[in-house]
Coordinates of C-alpha atoms and ligand atoms in Angstrom, one line a residue:
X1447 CA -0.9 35.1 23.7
X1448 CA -2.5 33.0 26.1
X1449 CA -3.0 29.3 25.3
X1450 CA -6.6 29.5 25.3
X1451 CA -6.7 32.2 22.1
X1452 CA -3.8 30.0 20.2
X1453 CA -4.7 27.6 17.2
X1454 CA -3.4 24.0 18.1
X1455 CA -0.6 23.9 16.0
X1456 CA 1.0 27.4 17.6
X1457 CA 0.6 25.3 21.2
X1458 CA 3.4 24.2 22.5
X1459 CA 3.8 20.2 23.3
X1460 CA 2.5 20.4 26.8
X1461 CA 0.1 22.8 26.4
X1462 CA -1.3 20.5 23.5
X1463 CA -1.5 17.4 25.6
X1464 CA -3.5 19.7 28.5
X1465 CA -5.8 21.2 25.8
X1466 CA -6.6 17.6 24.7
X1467 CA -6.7 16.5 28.2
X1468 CA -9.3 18.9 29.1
X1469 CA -11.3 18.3 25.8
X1470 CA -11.4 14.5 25.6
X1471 CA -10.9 13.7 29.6
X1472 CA -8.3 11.6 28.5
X1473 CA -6.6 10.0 32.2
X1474 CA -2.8 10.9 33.1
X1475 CA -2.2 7.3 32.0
X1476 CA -2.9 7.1 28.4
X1477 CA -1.7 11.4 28.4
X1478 CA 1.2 9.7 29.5
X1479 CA 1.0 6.5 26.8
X1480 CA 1.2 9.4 23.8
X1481 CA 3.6 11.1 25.2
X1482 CA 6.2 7.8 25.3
X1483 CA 6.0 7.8 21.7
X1484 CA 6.8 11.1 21.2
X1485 CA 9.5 11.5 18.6
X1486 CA 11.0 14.6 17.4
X1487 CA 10.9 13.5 13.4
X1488 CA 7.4 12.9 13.7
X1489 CA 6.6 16.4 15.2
X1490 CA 8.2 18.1 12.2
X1491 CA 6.6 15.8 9.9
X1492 CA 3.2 16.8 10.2
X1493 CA 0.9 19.2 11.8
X1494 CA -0.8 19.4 15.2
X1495 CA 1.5 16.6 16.0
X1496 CA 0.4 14.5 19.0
X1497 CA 2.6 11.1 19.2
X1498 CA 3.5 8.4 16.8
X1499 CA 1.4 5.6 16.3
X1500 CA 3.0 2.7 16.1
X1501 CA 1.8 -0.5 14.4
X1502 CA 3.1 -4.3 14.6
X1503 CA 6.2 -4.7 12.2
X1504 CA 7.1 -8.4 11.8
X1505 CA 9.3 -10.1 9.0
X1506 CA 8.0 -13.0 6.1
X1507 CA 11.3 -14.7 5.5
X1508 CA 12.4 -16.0 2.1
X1509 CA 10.5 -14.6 -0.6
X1510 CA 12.0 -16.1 -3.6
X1511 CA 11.5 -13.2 -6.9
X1512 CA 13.7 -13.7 -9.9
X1513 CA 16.0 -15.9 -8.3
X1514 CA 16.9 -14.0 -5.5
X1515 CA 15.8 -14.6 -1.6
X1516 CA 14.3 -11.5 0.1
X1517 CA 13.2 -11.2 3.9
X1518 CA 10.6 -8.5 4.1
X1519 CA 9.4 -5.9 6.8
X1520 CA 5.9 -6.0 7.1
X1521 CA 4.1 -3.7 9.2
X1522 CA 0.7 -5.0 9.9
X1523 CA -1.8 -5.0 13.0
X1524 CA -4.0 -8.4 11.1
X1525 CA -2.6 -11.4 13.0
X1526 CA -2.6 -13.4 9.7
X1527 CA -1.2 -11.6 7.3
X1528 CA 2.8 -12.8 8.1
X1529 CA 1.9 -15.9 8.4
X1530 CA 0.1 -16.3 5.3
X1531 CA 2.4 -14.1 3.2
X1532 CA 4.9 -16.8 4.8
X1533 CA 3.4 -19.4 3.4
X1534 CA 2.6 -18.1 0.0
X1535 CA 6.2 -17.9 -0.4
X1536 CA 7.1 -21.2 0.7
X1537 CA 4.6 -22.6 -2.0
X1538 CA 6.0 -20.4 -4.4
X1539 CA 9.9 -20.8 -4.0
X1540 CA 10.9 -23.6 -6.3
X1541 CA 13.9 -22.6 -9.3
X1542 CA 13.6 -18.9 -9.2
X1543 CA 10.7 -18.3 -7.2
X1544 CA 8.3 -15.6 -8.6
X1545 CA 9.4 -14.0 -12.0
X1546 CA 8.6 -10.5 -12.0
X1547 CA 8.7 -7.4 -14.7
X1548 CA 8.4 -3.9 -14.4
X1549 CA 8.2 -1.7 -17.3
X1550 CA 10.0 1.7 -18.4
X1551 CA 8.3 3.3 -15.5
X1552 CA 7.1 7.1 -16.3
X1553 CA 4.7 9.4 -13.8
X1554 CA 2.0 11.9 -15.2
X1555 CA 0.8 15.2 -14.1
X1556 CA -2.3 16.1 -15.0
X1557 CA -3.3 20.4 -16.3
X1558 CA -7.2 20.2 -16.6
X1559 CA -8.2 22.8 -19.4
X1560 CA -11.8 24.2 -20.1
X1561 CA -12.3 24.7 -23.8
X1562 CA -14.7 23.8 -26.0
X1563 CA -11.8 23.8 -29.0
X1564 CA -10.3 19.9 -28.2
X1565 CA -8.9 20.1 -31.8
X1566 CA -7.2 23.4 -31.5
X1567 CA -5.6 22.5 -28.1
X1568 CA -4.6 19.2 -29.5
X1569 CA -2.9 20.8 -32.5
X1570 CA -0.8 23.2 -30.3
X1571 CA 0.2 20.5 -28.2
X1572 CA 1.7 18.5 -30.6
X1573 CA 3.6 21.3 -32.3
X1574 CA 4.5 22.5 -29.4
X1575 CA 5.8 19.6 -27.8
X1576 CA 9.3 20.1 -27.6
X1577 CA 8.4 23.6 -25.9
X1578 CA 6.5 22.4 -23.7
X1579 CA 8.6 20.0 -21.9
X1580 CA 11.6 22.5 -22.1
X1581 CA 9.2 24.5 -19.5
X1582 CA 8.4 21.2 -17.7
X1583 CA 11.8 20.4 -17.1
X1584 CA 13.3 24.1 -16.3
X1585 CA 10.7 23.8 -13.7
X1586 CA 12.6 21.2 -12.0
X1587 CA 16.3 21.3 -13.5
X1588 CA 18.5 19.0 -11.1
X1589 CA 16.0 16.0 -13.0
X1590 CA 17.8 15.8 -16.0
X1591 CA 21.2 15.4 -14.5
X1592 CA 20.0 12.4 -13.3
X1593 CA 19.1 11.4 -16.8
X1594 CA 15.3 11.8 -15.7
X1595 CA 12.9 14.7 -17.2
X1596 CA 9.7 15.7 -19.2
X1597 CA 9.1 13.1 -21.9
X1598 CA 6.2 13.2 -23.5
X1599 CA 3.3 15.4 -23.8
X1600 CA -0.5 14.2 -24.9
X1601 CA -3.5 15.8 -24.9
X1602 CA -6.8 13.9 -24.0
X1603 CA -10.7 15.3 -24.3
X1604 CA -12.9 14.7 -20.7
X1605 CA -16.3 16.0 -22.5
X1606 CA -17.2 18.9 -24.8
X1607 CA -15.7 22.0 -22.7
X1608 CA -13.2 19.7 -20.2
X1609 CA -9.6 18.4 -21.8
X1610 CA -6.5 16.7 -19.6
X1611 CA -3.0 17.5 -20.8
X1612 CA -1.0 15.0 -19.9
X1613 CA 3.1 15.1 -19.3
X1614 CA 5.0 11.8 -18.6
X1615 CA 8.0 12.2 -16.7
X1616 CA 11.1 9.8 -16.0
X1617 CA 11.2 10.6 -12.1
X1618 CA 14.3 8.3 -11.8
X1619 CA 14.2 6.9 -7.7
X1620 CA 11.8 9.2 -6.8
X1621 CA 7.9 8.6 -6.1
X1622 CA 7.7 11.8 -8.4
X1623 CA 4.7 13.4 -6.7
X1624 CA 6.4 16.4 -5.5
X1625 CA 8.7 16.7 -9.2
X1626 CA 5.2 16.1 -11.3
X1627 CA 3.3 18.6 -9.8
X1628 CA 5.9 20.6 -10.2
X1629 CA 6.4 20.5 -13.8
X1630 CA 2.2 20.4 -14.1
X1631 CA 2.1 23.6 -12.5
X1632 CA 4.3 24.7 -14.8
X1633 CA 2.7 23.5 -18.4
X1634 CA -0.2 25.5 -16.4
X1635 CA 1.6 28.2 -16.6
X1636 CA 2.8 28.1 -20.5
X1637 CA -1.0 27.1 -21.2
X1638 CA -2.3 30.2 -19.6
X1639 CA -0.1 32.2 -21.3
X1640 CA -1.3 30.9 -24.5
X1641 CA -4.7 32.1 -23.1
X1642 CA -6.5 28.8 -22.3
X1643 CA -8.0 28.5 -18.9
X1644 CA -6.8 26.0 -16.5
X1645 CA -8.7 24.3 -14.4
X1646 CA -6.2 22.7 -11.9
X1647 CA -3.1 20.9 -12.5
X1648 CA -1.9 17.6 -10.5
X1649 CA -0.4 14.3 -10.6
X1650 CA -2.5 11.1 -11.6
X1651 CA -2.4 8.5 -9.2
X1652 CA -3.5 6.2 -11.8
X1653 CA -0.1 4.2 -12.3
X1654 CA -1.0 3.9 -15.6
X1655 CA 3.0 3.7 -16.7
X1656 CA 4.3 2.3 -13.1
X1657 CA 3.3 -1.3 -14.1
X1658 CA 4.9 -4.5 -12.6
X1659 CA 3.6 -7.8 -13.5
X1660 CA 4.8 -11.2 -11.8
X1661 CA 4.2 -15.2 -12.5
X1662 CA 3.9 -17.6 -10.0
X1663 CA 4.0 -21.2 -9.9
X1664 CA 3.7 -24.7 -8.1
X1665 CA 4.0 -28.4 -8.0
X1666 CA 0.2 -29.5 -7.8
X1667 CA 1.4 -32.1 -5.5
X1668 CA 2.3 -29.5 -2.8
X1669 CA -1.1 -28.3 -2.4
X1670 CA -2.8 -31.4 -1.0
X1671 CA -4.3 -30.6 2.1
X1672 CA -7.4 -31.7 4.4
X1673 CA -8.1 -35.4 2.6
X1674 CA -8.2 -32.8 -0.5
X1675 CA -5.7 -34.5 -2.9
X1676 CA -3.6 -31.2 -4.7
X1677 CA -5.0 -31.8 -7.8
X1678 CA -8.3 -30.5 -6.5
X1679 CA -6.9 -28.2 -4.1
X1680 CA -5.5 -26.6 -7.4
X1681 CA -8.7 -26.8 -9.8
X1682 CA -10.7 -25.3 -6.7
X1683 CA -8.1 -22.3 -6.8
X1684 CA -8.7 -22.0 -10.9
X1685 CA -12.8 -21.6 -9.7
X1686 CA -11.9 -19.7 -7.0
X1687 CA -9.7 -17.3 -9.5
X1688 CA -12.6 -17.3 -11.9
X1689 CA -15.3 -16.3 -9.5
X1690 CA -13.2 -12.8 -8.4
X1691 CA -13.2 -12.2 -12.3
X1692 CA -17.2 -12.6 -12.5
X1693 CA -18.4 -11.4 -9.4
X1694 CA -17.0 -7.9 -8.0
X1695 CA -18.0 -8.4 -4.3
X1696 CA -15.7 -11.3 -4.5
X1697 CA -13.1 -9.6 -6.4
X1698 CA -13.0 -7.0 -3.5
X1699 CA -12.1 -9.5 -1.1
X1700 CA -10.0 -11.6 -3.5
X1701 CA -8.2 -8.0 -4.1
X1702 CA -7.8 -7.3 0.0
X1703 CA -6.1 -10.6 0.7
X1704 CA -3.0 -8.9 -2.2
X1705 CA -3.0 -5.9 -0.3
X1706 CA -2.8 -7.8 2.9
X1707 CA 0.8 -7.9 2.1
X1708 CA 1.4 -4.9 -0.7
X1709 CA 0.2 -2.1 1.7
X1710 CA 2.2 -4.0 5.1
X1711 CA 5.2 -3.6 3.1
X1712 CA 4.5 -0.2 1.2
X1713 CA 4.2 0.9 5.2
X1714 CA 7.4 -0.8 6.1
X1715 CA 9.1 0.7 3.7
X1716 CA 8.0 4.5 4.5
X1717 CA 5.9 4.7 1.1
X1718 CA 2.3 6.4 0.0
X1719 CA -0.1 3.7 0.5
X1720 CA -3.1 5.7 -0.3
X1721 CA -1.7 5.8 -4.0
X1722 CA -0.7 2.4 -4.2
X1723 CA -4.5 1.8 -3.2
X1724 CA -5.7 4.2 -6.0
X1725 CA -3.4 3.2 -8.6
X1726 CA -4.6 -0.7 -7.8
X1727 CA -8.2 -0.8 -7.2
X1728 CA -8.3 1.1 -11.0
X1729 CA -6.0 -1.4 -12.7
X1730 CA -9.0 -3.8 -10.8
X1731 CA -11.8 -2.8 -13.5
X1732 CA -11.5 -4.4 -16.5
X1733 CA -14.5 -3.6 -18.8
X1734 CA -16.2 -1.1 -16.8
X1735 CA -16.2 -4.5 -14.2
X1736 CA -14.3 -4.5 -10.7
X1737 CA -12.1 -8.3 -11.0
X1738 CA -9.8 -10.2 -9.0
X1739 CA -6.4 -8.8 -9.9
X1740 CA -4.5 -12.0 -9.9
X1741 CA -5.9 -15.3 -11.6
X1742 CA -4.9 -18.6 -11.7
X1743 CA -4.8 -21.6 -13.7
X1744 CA -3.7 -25.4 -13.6
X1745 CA -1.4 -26.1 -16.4
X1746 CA 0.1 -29.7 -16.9
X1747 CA 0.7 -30.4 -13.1
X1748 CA 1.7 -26.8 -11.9
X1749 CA -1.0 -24.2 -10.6
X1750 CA 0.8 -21.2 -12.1
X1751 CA -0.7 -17.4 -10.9
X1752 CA 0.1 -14.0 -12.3
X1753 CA -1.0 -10.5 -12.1
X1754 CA -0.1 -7.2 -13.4
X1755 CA -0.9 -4.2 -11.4
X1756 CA 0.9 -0.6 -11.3
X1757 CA 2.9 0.0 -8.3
X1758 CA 3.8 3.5 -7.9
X1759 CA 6.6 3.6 -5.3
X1760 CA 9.8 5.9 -4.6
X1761 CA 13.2 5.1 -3.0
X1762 CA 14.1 8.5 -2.4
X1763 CA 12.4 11.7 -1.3
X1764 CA 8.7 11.8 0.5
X1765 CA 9.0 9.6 4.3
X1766 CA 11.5 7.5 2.7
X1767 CA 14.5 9.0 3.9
X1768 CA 13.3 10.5 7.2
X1769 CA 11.7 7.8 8.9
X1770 CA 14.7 6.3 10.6
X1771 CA 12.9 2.7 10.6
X1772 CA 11.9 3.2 6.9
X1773 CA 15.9 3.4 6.3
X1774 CA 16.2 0.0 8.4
X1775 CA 13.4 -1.7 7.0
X1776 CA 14.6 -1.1 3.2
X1777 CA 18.3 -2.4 4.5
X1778 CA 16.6 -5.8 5.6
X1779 CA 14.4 -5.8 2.6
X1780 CA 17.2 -5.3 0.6
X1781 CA 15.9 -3.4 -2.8
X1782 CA 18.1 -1.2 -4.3
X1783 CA 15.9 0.5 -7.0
X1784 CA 12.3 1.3 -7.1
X1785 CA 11.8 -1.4 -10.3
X1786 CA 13.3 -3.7 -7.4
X1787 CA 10.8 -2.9 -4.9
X1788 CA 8.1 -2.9 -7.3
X1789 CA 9.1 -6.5 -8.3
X1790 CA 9.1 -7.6 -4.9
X1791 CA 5.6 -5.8 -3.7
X1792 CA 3.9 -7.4 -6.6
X1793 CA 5.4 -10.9 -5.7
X1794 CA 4.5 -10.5 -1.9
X1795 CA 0.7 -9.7 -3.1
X1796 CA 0.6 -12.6 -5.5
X1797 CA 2.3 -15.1 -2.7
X1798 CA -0.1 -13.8 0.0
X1799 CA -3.3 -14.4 -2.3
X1800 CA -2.0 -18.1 -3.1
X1801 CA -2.2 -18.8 0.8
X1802 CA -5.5 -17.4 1.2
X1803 CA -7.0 -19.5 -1.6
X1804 CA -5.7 -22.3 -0.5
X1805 CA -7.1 -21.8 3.3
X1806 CA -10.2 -20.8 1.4
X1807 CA -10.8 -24.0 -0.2
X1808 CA -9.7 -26.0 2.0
X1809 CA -10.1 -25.7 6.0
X1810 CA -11.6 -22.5 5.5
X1811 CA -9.7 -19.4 7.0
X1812 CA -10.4 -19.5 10.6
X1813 CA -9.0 -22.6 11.7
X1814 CA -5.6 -21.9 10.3
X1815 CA -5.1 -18.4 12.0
X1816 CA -7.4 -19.6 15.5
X1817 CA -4.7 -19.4 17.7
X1818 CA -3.7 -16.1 16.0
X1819 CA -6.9 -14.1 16.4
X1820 CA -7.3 -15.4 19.7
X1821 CA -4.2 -13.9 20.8
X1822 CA -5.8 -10.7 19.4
X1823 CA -8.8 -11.5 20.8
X1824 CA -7.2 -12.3 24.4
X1825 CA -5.5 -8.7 24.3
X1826 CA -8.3 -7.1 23.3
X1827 CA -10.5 -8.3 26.2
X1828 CA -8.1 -7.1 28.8
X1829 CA -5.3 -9.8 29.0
X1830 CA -1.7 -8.8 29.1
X1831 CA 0.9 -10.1 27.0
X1832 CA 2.5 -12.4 29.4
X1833 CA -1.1 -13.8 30.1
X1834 CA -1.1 -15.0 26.2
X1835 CA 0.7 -18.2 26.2
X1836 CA -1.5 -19.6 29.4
X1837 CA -4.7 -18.4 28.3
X1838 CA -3.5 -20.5 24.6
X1839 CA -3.2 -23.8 26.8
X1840 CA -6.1 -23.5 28.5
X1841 CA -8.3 -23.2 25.2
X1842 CA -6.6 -26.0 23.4
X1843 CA -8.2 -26.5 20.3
X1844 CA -11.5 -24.6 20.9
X1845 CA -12.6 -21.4 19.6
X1846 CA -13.4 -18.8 22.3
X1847 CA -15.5 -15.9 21.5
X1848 CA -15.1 -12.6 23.7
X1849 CA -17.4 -13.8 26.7
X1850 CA -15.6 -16.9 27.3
X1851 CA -12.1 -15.7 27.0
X1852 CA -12.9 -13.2 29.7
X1853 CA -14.0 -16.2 31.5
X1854 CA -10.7 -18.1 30.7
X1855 CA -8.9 -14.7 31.7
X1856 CA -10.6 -14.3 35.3
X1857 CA -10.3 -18.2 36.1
X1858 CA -6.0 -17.3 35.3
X1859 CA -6.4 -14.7 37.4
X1860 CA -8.5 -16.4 40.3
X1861 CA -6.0 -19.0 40.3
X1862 CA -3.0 -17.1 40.8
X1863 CA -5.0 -15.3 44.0
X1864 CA -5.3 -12.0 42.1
Ligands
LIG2100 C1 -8.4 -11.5 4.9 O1 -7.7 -10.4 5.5 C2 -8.1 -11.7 3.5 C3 -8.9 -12.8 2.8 O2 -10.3 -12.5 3.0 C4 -8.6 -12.8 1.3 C5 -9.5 -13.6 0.5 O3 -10.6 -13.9 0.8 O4 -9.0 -14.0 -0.6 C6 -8.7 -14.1 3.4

């Protein structure tokens, strides 16, 4: 078969790069950029495979959670987000740091009936319950050795013709996407047989049993900043908190600044950050009402913070174990179980929105990260890396927009007779 007549993904490696060559005019430079990150893992991993993107990965030091010291991996391309995390966790490392929880921690599938007889469904599910998870769990046998398996079994009406069966399964390390649908597929089955007519069956993303909550706290004192004494840096935080649970275009951003540092490390670690977005953003609406997940208050002379949210993560199985810098970065994050990890993503979230309130009401968030995002900004207006530091002492404390740092960069340029 010649190339021409061949899908994409039955092209060979070269013969992609030409096709994509000749479709896009990409140069024999940047051809040549995606092909140095080639990497044989990633070509199995997914289809039409062209190179692997690769993305900043930098470390906060010292998060303090249940009185233990972690240094995280946190892949990121936002210039602020390690430094802030960074900070979050300073402010929040007194005695034992953050206390975080995570629940008995259970993953539901999902078999979408159409019926119009909720009642009669319902009844045959709860008689039938023990039968039912016996098929769930022969579906997916090695489970139970691991003292894992089909749990529980409910049965939920959407409207007059639509109902959800739901199974909850102990997944033990393990995200549980690929187990759940698994067993969902096969409570389809059984339902079929009993002559009911499935919709579709899948996991919920919704978390609803992966839940994690965490309680931070600190000194009023240490939050004085910018002729602000702490105790109204603090109280500005409580109002601050309050306004993300009354106003949902502020809860959005309130809600970003957590997963500034959940999804960096969810990354890092070689997880599904799409679900961990899902699963978040719906623990978010409260009363039919998109709110700040994490809220703060001043009590006595502490500003104390806590949030629950479900964080659906897996140690083993999915990218985990076949990205060879997922496997490092869990070794230098140093979690051991998923209820670990979960503990420590929630804590990261909660540390990271503490240091963006406290820019917030304070010096505002630009000033702190300037010399950050111009750095960004530098690179992204043509300047190489080694360029950075000069191009930093000529602006001094100004704030260059993209005109005048192409300015700066020429005159460094100029000056060195290039
Ligand atoms: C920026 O990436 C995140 C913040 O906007 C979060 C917030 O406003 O709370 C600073």
């Amino acid at each position: 078969m010649k190339p021409d007549s061949k899908h994409f993904y039955q092209l060979s490696y070269e013969e992609r790069l030409e096709k994509l060559k000749q479709q896009t005019g990409l140069s024999l430079d940047q051809v040549d950029l995606l092909k140095s990150h080639f990497d044989e893992t990633g070509a199995v991993l997914i289809e039409n495979y062209l190179t692997n993107y690769q993305l900043p990965e930098g470390i906060v030091p010292n998060l303090r959670v249940n009185g233990k010291n972690y240094w995280l991996p946190l892949v990121t391309e936002e210039p602020s987000v390690i430094a802030a995390a960074s900070h979050g966790a300073k402010l929040l490392s007194a005695d034992n740091g953050i206390e975080a929880q995570a629940g008995q921690r259970l993953v539901e599938g999902q078999v979408i009936v159409q019926t119009t007889a909720f009642t009669q469904l319902d009844q045959l599910i709860r008689q039938q319950q023990i039968s039912i998870l016996a098929v769930a769990d022969q579906s997916h046998p090695s489970l139970k050795k691991y003292g894992g398996g089909a749990k529980k079994v409910v049965c939920r009406q959407l409207d007059e013709s639509l109902s959800s069966v739901e199974i909850q399964v102990a997944v033990g390390e393990a995200m549980g996407a690929n187990i759940v649908n698994t067993m969902a597929e096969a409570v389809a089955n059984w339902l079929e047989q009993h002559k009911y007519q499935v919709v579709m069956s899948i996991l919920s993303n919704a978390g609803t049993y992966q839940m994690v909550t965490v309680t931070g706290q600190v000194a009023v004192t240490k939050l004085a900043k910018k002729g602000l004494s702490g105790s109204q840096v603090a109280n500005k935080i409580a109002t601050a908190s309050h306004i993300a649970q009354i106003d949902s275009k502020r809860a959005v951003t309130h809600n970003k600044g957590i997963m500034n540092g959940i999804d960096a490390l969810v990354m890092a670690l070689g997880n599904d950050w799409r679900a961990v977005e899902s699963a978040i953003h719906l623990a978010a609406v409260v009363d039919n009402q998109y709110r700040g997940l994490s809220q703060w208050q001043v009590q006595g002379d502490k500003l104390v913070g806590t949030m629950t949210i479900p964080l659906p993560l897996g140690m083993v199985g999915g990218a985990t174990k076949v990205l060879p810098l997922a496997r490092i970065n869990r070794q230098i994050a140093n979690v051991t179980t998923v209820n670990e990890a979960m503990q420590v993503g929630a804590a990261l979230g909660l540390a990271q929105n503490l240091a963006a309130l406290v820019a917030l009401v304070t010096e505002g968030i630009q000033r702190g990260h300037m010399s950050l995002q111009v750095k960004s900004l530098a690179l992204a207006n043509g300047a190489t890396p080694a360029e950075i530091p000069v191009i930093l002492t000529k602006i001094g404390s100004q704030q260059p927009d993209a005109t005048e740092i192409k300015m700066i960069i020429t005159a460094i340029r100029n000056s060195k007779g290039e």
